[in-house]
């Protein structure tokens, strides 16, 4: 469904990620793990059209979307929840969800799904995003992305700043979405959590893919165990 | 008064208003009845916004953050000079006055000039329409999303560039409304551009950058403060009081009267 | 066109231009000496003309203002739109002290300089405390500038209102002589350049630069962002006040328009942006070029404003980063 080949990107001529290739198949949940500064955020922002690409290609449903601006990529069915969330502080929950469906009218059925998934959002329809807690904002960011009825949802560090219990809940919510047929691509620092909920994974180190395999394989790999699972 | 939105400042706002006023003036000179002439003026304002967007705002919007503010400031300043200089050179001493016939009307015992009443009514109507547009339509929400967070807007499929263009067109249209309503009260002369810009700037900032109810509230409050101060203590101190009021508001509530602190 | 990706990087308008400059003392003094050598002989050439010397004096005053503004805005990113007002505090303050209170000339200049510095520092302190962004800092200082202007006009009994003041003090001192006052002003320009240059070289300079590059990172590495800003505004404000005071006495008369927003701030902004924001020599280059251009444009009469505006438009559409950084990058490409 998503095919990234020989992909490089960065800022002002310095490539932060170099020659990265990976793929996500329909119905899968794939994780990209790596330490802080490994380039996960740059990778995702460039794939989704928020940051420029230096070389390589991104294909989504066999369509070349390399360098396409984010607003067009979104309309093709690739939803992105960035780590910074990029919510609209002075707009209400309801307005976020309505905008999520832009330029279409918001689909009531999708909105029901979002409210079922995150009942907190339903209770706070009229609250401004700027006044909500970190966890609620994360729910809203995911909810907003879901409103465009994406086929692939890309999440960058969805658990940043969340308490362990909330992080667990976030992944349970993603699990629900998967069962409804959504394909997932997640970048995560909380590696154990991500491993439990994904099928396959790639390890990103200093801007290059250093390891790949199924989540179970990675969990058993001694290098991953020392570097990311805290096992010595 | 859409102004300073999208991370850019338009210091040629007042000049847009003055140019629209001059179009009305020339149309009326040419024998066009007042109402169509005003319509033409409003159209001019919107058109000016579009022209601005297609020309000097192109490099502005290619930048982000501070660089965008600065470049917009410099370029619109240059434009304001060109317009001001040209107008005072070609048509100095011209001013647009729209006389609304009839004597004063008594409202609650206070005599009010018809021109002022009509101007207020038009302003309130324009604000109501804007408010409705921004709150209830999908397009209005899309425009607001760009003001709030450009990248967030792109993530929901909104093209920021188009919305910024729409903002400038509306801004030009509103500048023309400002000019026309003002002409109903006092003459809009060719040298008024800078004053209109500064007042609009202060109102927007006091109300909260990008907040519409805030701008309305600030406009009303500053207007009242100004007229009360002017009638009791003279114009010189009233201006200082007005500026001080604006300054204090900004200091107490940096994000504006109705702004949300981030 | 509307589908074109908006580059998220954006071209920085500020900073980065002279990253490597002024490491050695020679690199600091050489341009200073060059500026001195270039400007020192001007009276030999123009000295006979009262009008042209007046223009040259104004040019130097603007060079001073622009350096002060550059220190505040270029180095620490605080958009102070009250350059004229701060200079006016210096100018009017010193003149009123000397003429009305009989304070000795140099003491009055000193007091007015301190006052302008304190006001600059106070404005900066407010902006820092309320963590105002560029736009808000700009607007609050603009409001201050307009209020100051109205105060000058309103207290006509003290300030002479719109027609201004004819200054009695100082006319018998060296500032009364047009050649000597030119050199006094030139000394200020060189002094300000030196102060700015030394500040950039000191650990303040590194702080400034870190601040420009990444405020958060600067904060994390222990650079006290707030303190740098306030100090820059204090020093810059004092520069503006001093220049305003000296200029007032040299010229012999002042009026509100000497320090008005449209006459000072706008010009200073253009000069600085032309020369290159954040660069050491940008202000002086911008001041020289624009003083000459402005003088040439006088012949156009009423079209002067149009020409000036058109020039600004063309300039910033083509070389938005300023002359010095643009030349710098051309130079680097060649090597």
XYZ file of N, CA and C in Angstrom, chain A residues 19-170:
456
model
N 18.636 7.284 2.143
C 18.429 6.039 1.434
C 17.588 5.040 2.244
N 16.477 5.505 2.750
C 15.595 4.640 3.551
C 14.571 3.979 2.639
N 14.413 2.670 2.792
C 13.390 1.954 2.034
C 12.566 1.105 2.984
N 11.275 1.153 2.827
C 10.418 0.237 3.591
C 9.049 0.201 2.937
N 8.222 -0.747 3.367
C 6.894 -0.828 2.775
C 5.863 -1.193 3.838
N 4.641 -0.846 3.543
C 3.523 -1.197 4.415
C 2.456 -1.832 3.537
N 2.042 -3.049 3.895
C 1.016 -3.709 3.099
C -0.365 -3.436 3.680
N -1.357 -3.586 2.800
C -2.741 -3.342 3.209
C -3.080 -4.184 4.435
N -3.694 -3.555 5.439
C -4.160 -4.271 6.612
C -3.107 -4.483 7.686
N -1.877 -4.105 7.397
C -0.803 -4.319 8.362
C -0.719 -3.189 9.386
N -0.012 -3.474 10.481
C 0.423 -2.411 11.379
C 1.945 -2.497 11.445
N 2.590 -1.414 11.023
C 4.050 -1.413 10.944
C 4.592 -0.322 11.855
N 5.710 -0.667 12.553
C 6.296 0.365 13.413
C 7.681 0.736 12.908
N 8.042 1.980 13.127
C 9.408 2.442 12.900
C 9.919 2.830 14.281
N 10.953 2.126 14.758
C 11.462 2.495 16.076
C 12.861 3.056 15.942
N 13.242 3.776 16.951
C 14.543 4.412 16.929
C 14.600 5.418 18.053
N 15.823 5.768 18.417
C 15.950 6.684 19.541
C 15.612 8.103 19.098
N 15.599 8.990 20.050
C 15.338 10.388 19.769
C 16.394 10.926 18.807
N 15.965 11.590 17.748
C 16.925 12.161 16.822
C 17.376 11.202 15.738
N 16.760 10.037 15.672
C 17.155 9.074 14.641
C 16.616 9.465 13.276
N 15.636 10.368 13.256
C 15.096 10.829 11.978
C 13.666 10.392 11.696
N 13.016 9.818 12.709
C 11.648 9.333 12.491
C 10.704 10.458 12.072
N 10.802 11.568 12.785
C 9.890 12.685 12.496
C 10.142 13.264 11.111
N 11.420 13.431 10.756
C 11.751 13.939 9.424
C 11.210 13.000 8.349
N 11.411 11.706 8.567
C 10.950 10.702 7.603
C 9.450 10.842 7.370
N 8.689 10.879 8.461
C 7.230 10.932 8.327
C 6.760 12.246 7.727
N 7.367 13.339 8.169
C 6.937 14.636 7.646
C 7.195 14.724 6.139
N 8.294 14.148 5.703
C 8.609 14.217 4.273
C 7.700 13.310 3.463
N 7.437 12.123 3.996
C 6.538 11.208 3.288
C 5.175 11.861 3.112
N 4.711 12.511 4.172
C 3.367 13.064 4.151
C 3.297 14.460 3.546
N 4.421 14.949 3.035
C 4.369 16.192 2.266
C 4.476 17.469 3.066
N 4.830 17.376 4.349
C 4.987 18.613 5.126
C 6.400 19.168 5.013
N 7.357 18.287 4.734
C 8.746 18.729 4.583
C 9.257 18.273 3.231
N 10.241 18.989 2.688
C 10.736 18.641 1.363
C 11.536 17.330 1.347
N 11.550 16.703 0.176
C 12.276 15.457 -0.034
C 13.516 15.749 -0.865
N 14.644 15.098 -0.579
C 15.807 15.313 -1.439
C 15.878 14.303 -2.574
N 15.669 13.037 -2.256
C 15.672 12.054 -3.347
C 14.903 10.818 -2.915
N 14.679 9.918 -3.869
C 13.926 8.706 -3.590
C 12.466 8.890 -3.954
N 11.667 7.828 -3.738
C 10.273 7.958 -4.121
C 9.353 7.350 -3.074
N 8.140 7.870 -3.040
C 7.086 7.351 -2.179
C 5.904 7.010 -3.068
N 5.441 5.777 -2.996
C 4.256 5.400 -3.764
C 3.166 4.986 -2.785
N 1.988 5.508 -3.022
C 0.846 5.188 -2.174
C -0.247 4.649 -3.086
N -0.665 3.406 -2.858
C -1.635 2.753 -3.747
C -1.205 2.861 -5.206
N 0.089 2.604 -5.432
C 0.669 2.634 -6.776
C 0.629 3.995 -7.441
N 0.477 5.038 -6.650
C 0.493 6.387 -7.186
C 1.728 7.081 -6.614
N 2.473 7.761 -7.480
C 3.678 8.431 -6.982
C 3.287 9.710 -6.250
N 3.559 9.750 -4.954
C 3.202 10.951 -4.193
C 4.446 11.684 -3.698
N 5.605 11.379 -4.285
C 6.838 12.028 -3.839
C 6.746 13.541 -4.030
N 6.992 14.283 -2.977
C 7.025 15.735 -3.078
C 5.669 16.387 -3.254
N 4.611 15.603 -3.209
C 3.275 16.173 -3.330
C 2.949 16.919 -2.036
N 2.270 18.083 -2.113
C 1.969 18.800 -0.868
C 0.977 18.029 0.003
N 1.105 18.212 1.306
C 0.325 17.450 2.274
C -1.170 17.496 1.986
N -1.667 18.687 1.605
C -3.118 18.802 1.442
C -3.657 17.892 0.350
N -2.816 17.551 -0.638
C -3.299 16.637 -1.679
C -3.145 15.189 -1.232
N -2.063 14.904 -0.518
C -1.840 13.538 -0.050
C -2.975 13.106 0.874
N -3.398 14.011 1.731
C -4.478 13.702 2.662
C -5.734 13.293 1.909
N -6.011 14.008 0.843
C -7.236 13.719 0.104
C -7.173 12.373 -0.620
N -5.957 11.816 -0.759
C -5.824 10.501 -1.399
C -6.081 9.370 -0.414
N -6.253 9.697 0.871
C -6.560 8.655 1.847
C -5.393 8.273 2.734
N -4.429 9.198 2.862
C -3.336 8.936 3.774
C -3.423 9.968 4.901
N -3.848 9.499 6.069
C -3.997 10.424 7.191
C -2.724 10.472 8.004
N -2.369 11.664 8.493
C -1.111 11.807 9.237
C -1.386 12.524 10.556
N -0.901 11.929 11.644
C -0.983 12.575 12.950
C 0.447 12.879 13.394
N 0.892 14.126 13.226
C 2.285 14.435 13.551
C 2.515 14.499 15.055
N 3.786 14.403 15.434
C 4.109 14.425 16.853
C 3.687 15.744 17.496
N 3.794 16.847 16.733
C 3.425 18.158 17.307
C 1.920 18.380 17.250
N 1.207 17.448 16.660
C -0.252 17.439 16.575
C -0.836 18.503 15.657
N -0.316 19.721 15.712
C -0.820 20.789 14.851
C -2.329 20.937 14.902
N -2.833 21.067 16.114
C -4.265 21.333 16.273
C -4.505 22.835 16.131
N -5.769 23.240 16.159
C -6.126 24.649 16.060
C -6.596 25.119 17.435
N -5.739 25.832 18.174
C -6.022 26.098 19.595
C -7.367 26.771 19.868
N -7.781 27.671 18.977
C -9.006 28.411 19.271
C -10.219 27.847 18.546
N -10.139 26.564 18.186
C -11.308 25.960 17.556
C -11.773 24.792 18.412
N -13.086 24.519 18.316
C -13.656 23.503 19.195
C -13.403 22.104 18.643
N -13.650 21.120 19.498
C -13.520 19.718 19.101
C -14.382 19.440 17.876
N -15.607 19.920 17.942
C -16.525 19.662 16.834
C -15.990 20.276 15.540
N -15.456 21.482 15.644
C -14.928 22.148 14.445
C -13.727 21.394 13.871
N -12.903 20.838 14.749
C -11.774 20.036 14.278
C -12.264 18.850 13.465
N -13.274 18.180 14.008
C -13.742 16.975 13.336
C -14.407 17.335 12.012
N -15.154 18.447 12.017
C -15.796 18.880 10.775
C -14.730 19.217 9.736
N -13.668 19.886 10.170
C -12.590 20.233 9.252
C -11.859 18.994 8.751
N -11.807 17.974 9.618
C -11.121 16.745 9.232
C -11.662 16.172 7.940
N -12.952 16.382 7.709
C -13.584 15.816 6.520
C -13.445 16.732 5.311
N -12.906 17.945 5.519
C -12.819 18.924 4.445
C -12.175 18.327 3.205
N -12.605 18.603 1.997
C -13.680 19.518 1.619
C -15.075 18.891 1.616
N -15.166 17.598 1.995
C -16.495 16.995 2.067
C -17.223 17.454 3.334
N -18.559 17.229 3.336
C -19.306 17.451 4.581
C -18.927 16.335 5.544
N -18.874 16.637 6.836
C -18.522 15.584 7.788
C -19.554 14.450 7.758
N -19.057 13.227 7.701
C -19.925 12.065 7.623
C -20.358 11.683 9.039
N -21.667 11.697 9.309
C -22.138 11.443 10.684
C -21.692 10.077 11.201
N -21.647 9.081 10.312
C -21.256 7.738 10.752
C -19.812 7.727 11.247
N -18.935 8.409 10.487
C -17.528 8.475 10.899
C -17.407 9.206 12.227
N -18.212 10.258 12.371
C -18.137 11.009 13.603
C -18.563 10.136 14.782
N -19.560 9.312 14.570
C -19.997 8.397 15.624
C -18.866 7.439 15.989
N -18.162 6.943 14.958
C -17.048 6.033 15.231
C -16.016 6.713 16.114
N -15.690 7.967 15.770
C -14.688 8.703 16.544
C -15.158 8.880 17.992
N -16.414 9.255 18.157
C -16.912 9.483 19.515
C -17.010 8.174 20.302
N -17.285 7.053 19.606
C -17.300 5.757 20.294
C -15.893 5.400 20.758
N -14.933 5.709 19.883
C -13.550 5.371 20.179
C -13.019 6.236 21.320
N -13.339 7.514 21.263
C -12.860 8.461 22.288
C -14.044 9.177 22.922
N -14.665 8.540 23.907
C -15.846 9.157 24.519
C -15.535 10.542 25.103
N -14.283 10.751 25.523
C -13.918 12.045 26.089
C -14.188 13.184 25.109
N -13.915 12.909 23.822
C -14.148 13.935 22.814
C -15.628 14.272 22.725
N -16.460 13.241 22.857
C -17.899 13.453 22.797
C -18.383 14.350 23.919
N -17.719 14.204 25.082
C -18.134 15.034 26.221
C -17.687 16.480 26.058
N -16.690 16.684 25.192
C -16.087 18.024 25.110
C -16.240 18.661 23.745
N -17.328 18.345 23.090
C -17.536 18.843 21.729
C -17.289 20.330 21.558
N -17.667 21.117 22.549
C -17.615 22.575 22.395
C -16.369 23.191 23.021
N -15.480 22.335 23.517
C -14.281 22.885 24.163
C -13.205 23.232 23.130
N -12.452 24.286 23.420
C -11.364 24.671 22.525
C -10.174 23.733 22.716
N -9.505 23.408 21.605
C -8.377 22.479 21.664
C -7.260 23.008 22.551
N -7.095 24.332 22.557
C -6.001 24.920 23.320
C -6.130 24.704 24.814
N -7.333 24.401 25.281
C -7.540 24.261 26.724
C -7.595 22.793 27.151
N -7.295 21.879 26.231
C -7.431 20.464 26.580
C -6.098 19.876 27.043
N -6.164 18.759 27.733
C -4.952 18.104 28.220
C -4.227 17.410 27.066
N -2.990 17.017 27.313
C -2.195 16.388 26.267
C -2.860 15.137 25.701
N -3.403 14.317 26.588
C -4.048 13.091 26.142
C -5.254 13.386 25.277
N -6.050 14.359 25.708
C -7.245 14.720 24.944
C -6.868 15.286 23.586
N -5.774 16.077 23.580
C -5.332 16.643 22.310
C -4.901 15.549 21.345
N -4.239 14.530 21.890
C -3.813 13.427 21.039
C -5.028 12.712 20.443
N -6.039 12.493 21.289
C -7.265 11.862 20.789
C -7.870 12.703 19.680
N -7.864 14.014 19.908
C -8.465 14.912 18.920
C -7.685 14.862 17.609
N -6.358 14.820 17.708
C -5.544 14.766 16.494
C -5.843 13.502 15.704
N -5.978 12.374 16.417
C -6.308 11.117 15.736
C -7.718 11.196 15.168
N -8.628 11.726 15.977
C -10.020 11.842 15.529
C -10.137 12.690 14.274
N -9.410 13.805 14.280
C -9.451 14.702 13.122
C -8.955 13.979 11.874
N -7.857 13.203 12.034
C -7.315 12.477 10.887
C -8.306 11.418 10.402
N -9.022 10.796 11.342
C -9.959 9.737 10.953
C -11.129 10.277 10.140
N -11.480 11.536 10.374
C -12.650 12.103 9.704
C -12.507 12.140 8.187
N -11.260 12.105 7.698
C -11.104 12.100 6.242
C -11.216 10.679 5.696
N -11.598 9.742 6.549
C -11.744 8.331 6.212
C -10.519 7.796 5.484
N -9.362 7.872 6.142
C -8.125 7.440 5.486
C -8.069 5.915 5.380
N -7.251 5.428 4.457
C -7.039 3.980 4.365
C -5.736 3.613 5.053
N -4.830 4.598 5.122
C -3.589 4.397 5.874
C -3.468 5.538 6.869
N -3.224 5.192 8.131
C -3.043 6.232 9.146
C -1.588 6.200 9.603
N -0.907 7.348 9.481
C 0.489 7.445 9.873
C 0.555 8.236 11.172
N 1.125 7.644 12.214
C 1.188 8.330 13.499
C 2.635 8.489 13.940
N 2.991 9.720 14.284
C 4.339 9.969 14.781
C 4.285 10.102 16.296
N 4.883 9.162 16.990
C 4.950 9.167 18.444
C 3.622 9.502 19.109
N 2.628 8.660 18.897
C 1.308 8.986 19.443
C 1.267 9.006 20.969
N 2.288 8.452 21.626
C 2.206 8.369 23.087
C 3.085 9.392 23.801
N 3.711 10.300 23.022
C 4.579 11.288 23.671
C 3.801 12.090 24.707
N 4.341 12.196 25.877
C 3.727 13.010 26.914
C 2.495 12.385 27.554
N 2.213 11.139 27.237
C 1.053 10.496 27.855
C 1.508 9.604 29.019
N 0.672 9.558 30.042
C 0.949 8.661 31.156
C 0.855 7.216 30.653
N 1.584 6.271 31.276
C 1.610 4.888 30.796
C 0.222 4.303 30.552
N -0.689 4.595 31.444
C -2.028 4.030 31.308
C -2.713 4.583 30.060
N -2.540 5.889 29.836
C -3.138 6.526 28.658
C -2.500 6.010 27.381
N -1.180 5.789 27.424
C -0.478 5.283 26.244
C -1.034 3.915 25.862
N -1.243 3.089 26.887
C -1.834 1.762 26.680
C -3.204 1.894 26.010
N -3.992 2.816 26.530
C -5.338 3.029 25.983
C -5.279 3.498 24.534
N -4.287 4.336 24.244
C -4.155 4.844 22.875
C -3.941 3.684 21.912
